[in-house]
PDB file of C-alpha atoms in Angstrom:
ATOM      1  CA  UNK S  27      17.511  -2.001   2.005  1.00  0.00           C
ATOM      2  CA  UNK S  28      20.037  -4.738   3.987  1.00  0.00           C
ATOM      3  CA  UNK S  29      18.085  -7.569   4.414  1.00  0.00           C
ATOM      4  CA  UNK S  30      17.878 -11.317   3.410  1.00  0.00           C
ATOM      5  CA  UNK S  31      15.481 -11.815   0.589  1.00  0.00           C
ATOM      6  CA  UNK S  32      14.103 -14.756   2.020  1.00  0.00           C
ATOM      7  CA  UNK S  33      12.978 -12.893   5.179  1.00  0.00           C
ATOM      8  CA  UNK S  34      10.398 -10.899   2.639  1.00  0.00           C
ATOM      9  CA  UNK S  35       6.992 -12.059   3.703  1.00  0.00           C
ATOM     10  CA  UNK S  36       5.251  -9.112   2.848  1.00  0.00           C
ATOM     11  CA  UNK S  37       1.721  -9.908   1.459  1.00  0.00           C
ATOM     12  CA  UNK S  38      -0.026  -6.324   0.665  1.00  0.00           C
ATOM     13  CA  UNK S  39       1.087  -2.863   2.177  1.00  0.00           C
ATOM     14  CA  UNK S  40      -0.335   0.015   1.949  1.00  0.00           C
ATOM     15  CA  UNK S  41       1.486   3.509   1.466  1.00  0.00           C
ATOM     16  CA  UNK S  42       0.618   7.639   1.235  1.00  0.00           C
ATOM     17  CA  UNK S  43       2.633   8.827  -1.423  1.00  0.00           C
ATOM     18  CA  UNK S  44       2.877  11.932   0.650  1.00  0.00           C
ATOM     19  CA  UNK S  45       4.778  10.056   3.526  1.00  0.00           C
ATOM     20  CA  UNK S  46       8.376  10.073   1.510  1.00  0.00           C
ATOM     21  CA  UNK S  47       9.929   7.662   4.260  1.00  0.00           C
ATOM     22  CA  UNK S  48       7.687   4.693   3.642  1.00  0.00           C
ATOM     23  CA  UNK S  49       6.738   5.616  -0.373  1.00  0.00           C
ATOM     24  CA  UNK S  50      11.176   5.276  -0.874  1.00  0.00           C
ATOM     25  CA  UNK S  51      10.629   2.511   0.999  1.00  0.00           C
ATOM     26  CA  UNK S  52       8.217   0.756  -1.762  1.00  0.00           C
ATOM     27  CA  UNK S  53      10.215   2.294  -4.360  1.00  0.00           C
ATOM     28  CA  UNK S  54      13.230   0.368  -2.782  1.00  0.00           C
ATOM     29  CA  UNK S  55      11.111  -2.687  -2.444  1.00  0.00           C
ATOM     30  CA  UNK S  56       9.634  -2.707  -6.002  1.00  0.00           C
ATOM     31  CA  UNK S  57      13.305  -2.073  -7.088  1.00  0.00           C
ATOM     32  CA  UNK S  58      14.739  -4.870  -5.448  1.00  0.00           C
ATOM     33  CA  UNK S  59      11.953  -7.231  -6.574  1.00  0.00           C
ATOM     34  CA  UNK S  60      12.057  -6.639  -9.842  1.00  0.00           C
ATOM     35  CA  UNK S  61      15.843  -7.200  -9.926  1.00  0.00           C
ATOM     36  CA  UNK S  62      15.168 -10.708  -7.861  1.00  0.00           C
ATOM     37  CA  UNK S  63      12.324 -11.298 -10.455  1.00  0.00           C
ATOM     38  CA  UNK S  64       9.616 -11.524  -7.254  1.00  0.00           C
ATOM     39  CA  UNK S  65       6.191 -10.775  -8.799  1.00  0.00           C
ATOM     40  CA  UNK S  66       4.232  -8.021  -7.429  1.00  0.00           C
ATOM     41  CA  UNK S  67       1.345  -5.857  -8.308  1.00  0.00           C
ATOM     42  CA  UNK S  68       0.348  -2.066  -7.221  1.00  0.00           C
ATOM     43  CA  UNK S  69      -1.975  -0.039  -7.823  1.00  0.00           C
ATOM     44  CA  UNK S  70      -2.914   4.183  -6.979  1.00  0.00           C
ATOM     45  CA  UNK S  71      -5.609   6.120  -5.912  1.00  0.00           C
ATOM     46  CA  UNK S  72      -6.804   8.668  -3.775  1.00  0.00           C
ATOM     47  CA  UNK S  73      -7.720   7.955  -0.302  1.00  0.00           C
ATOM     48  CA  UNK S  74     -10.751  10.299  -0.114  1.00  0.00           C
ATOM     49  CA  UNK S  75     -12.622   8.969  -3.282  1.00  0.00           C
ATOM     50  CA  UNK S  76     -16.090   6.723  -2.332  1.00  0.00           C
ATOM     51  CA  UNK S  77     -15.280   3.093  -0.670  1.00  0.00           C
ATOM     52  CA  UNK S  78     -16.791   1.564  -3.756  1.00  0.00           C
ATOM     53  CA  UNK S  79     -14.107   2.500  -5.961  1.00  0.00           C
ATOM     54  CA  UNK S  80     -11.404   1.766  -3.465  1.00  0.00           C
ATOM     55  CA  UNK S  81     -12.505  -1.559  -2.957  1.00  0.00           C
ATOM     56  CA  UNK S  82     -12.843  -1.968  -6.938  1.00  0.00           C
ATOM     57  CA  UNK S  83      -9.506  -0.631  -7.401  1.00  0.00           C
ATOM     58  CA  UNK S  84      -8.006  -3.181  -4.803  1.00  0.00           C
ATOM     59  CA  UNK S  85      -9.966  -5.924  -6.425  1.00  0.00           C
ATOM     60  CA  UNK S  86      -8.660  -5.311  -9.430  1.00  0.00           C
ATOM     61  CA  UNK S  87      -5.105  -5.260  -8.357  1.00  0.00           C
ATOM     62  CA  UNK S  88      -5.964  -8.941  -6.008  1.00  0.00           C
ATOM     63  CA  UNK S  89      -7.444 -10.653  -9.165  1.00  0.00           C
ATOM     64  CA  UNK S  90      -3.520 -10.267 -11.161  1.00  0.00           C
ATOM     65  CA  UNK S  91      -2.972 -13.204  -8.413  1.00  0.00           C
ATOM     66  CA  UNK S  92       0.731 -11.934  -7.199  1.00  0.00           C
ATOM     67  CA  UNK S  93       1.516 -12.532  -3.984  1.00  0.00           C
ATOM     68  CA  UNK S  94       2.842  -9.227  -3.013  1.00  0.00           C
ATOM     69  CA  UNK S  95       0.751  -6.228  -3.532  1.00  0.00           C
ATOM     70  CA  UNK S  96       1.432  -2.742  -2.872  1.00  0.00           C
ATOM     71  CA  UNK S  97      -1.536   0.180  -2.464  1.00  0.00           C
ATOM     72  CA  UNK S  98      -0.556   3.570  -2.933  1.00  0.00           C
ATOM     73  CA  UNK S  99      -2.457   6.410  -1.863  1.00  0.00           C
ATOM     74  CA  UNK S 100      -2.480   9.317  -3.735  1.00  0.00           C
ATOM     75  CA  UNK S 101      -0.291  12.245  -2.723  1.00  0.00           C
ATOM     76  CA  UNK S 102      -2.353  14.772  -0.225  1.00  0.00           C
ATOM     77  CA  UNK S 103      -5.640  12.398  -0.015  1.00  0.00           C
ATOM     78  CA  UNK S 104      -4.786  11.230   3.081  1.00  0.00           C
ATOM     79  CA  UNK S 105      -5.534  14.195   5.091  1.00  0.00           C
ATOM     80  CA  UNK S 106      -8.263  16.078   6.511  1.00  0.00           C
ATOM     81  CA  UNK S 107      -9.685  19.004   5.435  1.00  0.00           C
ATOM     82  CA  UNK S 108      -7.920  21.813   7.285  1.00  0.00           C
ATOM     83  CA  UNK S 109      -4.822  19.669   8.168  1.00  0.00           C
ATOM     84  CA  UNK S 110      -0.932  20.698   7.494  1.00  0.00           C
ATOM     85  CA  UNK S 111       0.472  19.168   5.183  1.00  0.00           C
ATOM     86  CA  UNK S 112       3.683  19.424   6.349  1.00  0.00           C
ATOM     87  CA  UNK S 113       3.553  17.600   9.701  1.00  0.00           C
ATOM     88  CA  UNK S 114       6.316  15.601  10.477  1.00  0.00           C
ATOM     89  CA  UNK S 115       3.369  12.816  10.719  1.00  0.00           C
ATOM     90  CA  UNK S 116       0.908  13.794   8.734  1.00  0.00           C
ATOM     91  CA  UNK S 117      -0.077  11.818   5.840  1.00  0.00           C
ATOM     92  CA  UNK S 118       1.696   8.322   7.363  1.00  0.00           C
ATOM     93  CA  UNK S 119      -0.777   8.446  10.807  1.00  0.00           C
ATOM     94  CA  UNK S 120      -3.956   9.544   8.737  1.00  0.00           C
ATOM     95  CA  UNK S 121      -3.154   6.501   6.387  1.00  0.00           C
ATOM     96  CA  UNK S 122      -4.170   3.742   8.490  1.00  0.00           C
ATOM     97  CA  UNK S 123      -7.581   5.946   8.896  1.00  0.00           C
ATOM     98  CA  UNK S 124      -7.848   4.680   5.181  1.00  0.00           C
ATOM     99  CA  UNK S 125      -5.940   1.247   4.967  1.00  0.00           C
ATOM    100  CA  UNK S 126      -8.381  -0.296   7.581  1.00  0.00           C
ATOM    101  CA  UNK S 127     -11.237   0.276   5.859  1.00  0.00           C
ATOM    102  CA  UNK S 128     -10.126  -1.390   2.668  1.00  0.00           C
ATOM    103  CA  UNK S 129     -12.093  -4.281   3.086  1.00  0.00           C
ATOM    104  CA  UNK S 130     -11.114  -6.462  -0.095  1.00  0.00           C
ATOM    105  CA  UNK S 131      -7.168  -5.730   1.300  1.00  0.00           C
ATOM    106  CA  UNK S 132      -8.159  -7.234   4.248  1.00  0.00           C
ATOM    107  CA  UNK S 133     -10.400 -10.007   3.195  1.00  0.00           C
ATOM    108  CA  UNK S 134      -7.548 -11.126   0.923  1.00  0.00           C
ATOM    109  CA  UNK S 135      -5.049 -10.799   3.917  1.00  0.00           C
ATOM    110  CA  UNK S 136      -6.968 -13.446   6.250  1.00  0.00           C
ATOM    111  CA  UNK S 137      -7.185 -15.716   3.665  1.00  0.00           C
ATOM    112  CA  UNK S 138      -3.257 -16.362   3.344  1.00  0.00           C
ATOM    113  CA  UNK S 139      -1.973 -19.284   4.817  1.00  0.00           C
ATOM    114  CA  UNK S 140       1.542 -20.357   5.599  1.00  0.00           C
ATOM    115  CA  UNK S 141       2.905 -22.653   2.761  1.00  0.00           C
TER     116      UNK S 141
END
């Protein structure tokens, strides 16, 4: 990735781990923090399991306190029943399905303020 480090004002993103463009991408980003000693947090689970236990999960990863947080989604959870897996956009379009309904995610994101 070729970009300043102080342009980085990620707070939380989400990510199937079946969408290999945007789970490198993390990978990159979690590589690059750790060697610029950024704190961060993530955390995986399937996309499909009960709300309840998402919203745990993502608790759980908001109470560390880091300010950048990455959500994973488990590889294949992301997509309907019946679905191809192999679509060209498969598993990154059903995503945000998921991602918007993870309510302590987005709680936490309206509550950031510019410093």
């Amino acid at each position: 990735m070729h970009f300043p480090i102080w342009r980085i004002r990620l707070k939380t993103i989400t990510v199937p781990a079946g969408d290999l463009k945007a789970s490198k991408g993390m990978a990159e980003l979690a590589a690059m923090f750790k060697q610029k000693n950024i704190t961060f947090a993530q955390t995986e689970f399937a996309a499909n399991v009960p709300q309840a236990e998402q919203n745990a999960a993502v608790d759980a990863l908001l109470k560390q306190g880091n300010p950048h947080n990455f959500i994973i989604f488990t590889k294949g959870t992301t997509l309907p029943a019946g679905a191809d897996a192999n679509s060209k956009a498969g598993e990154h379009m059903y995503s945000f399905d998921y991602s918007y309904l993870l309510e302590s995610a987005r709680d936490w994101l309206f509550q950031q303020v510019k410093k």
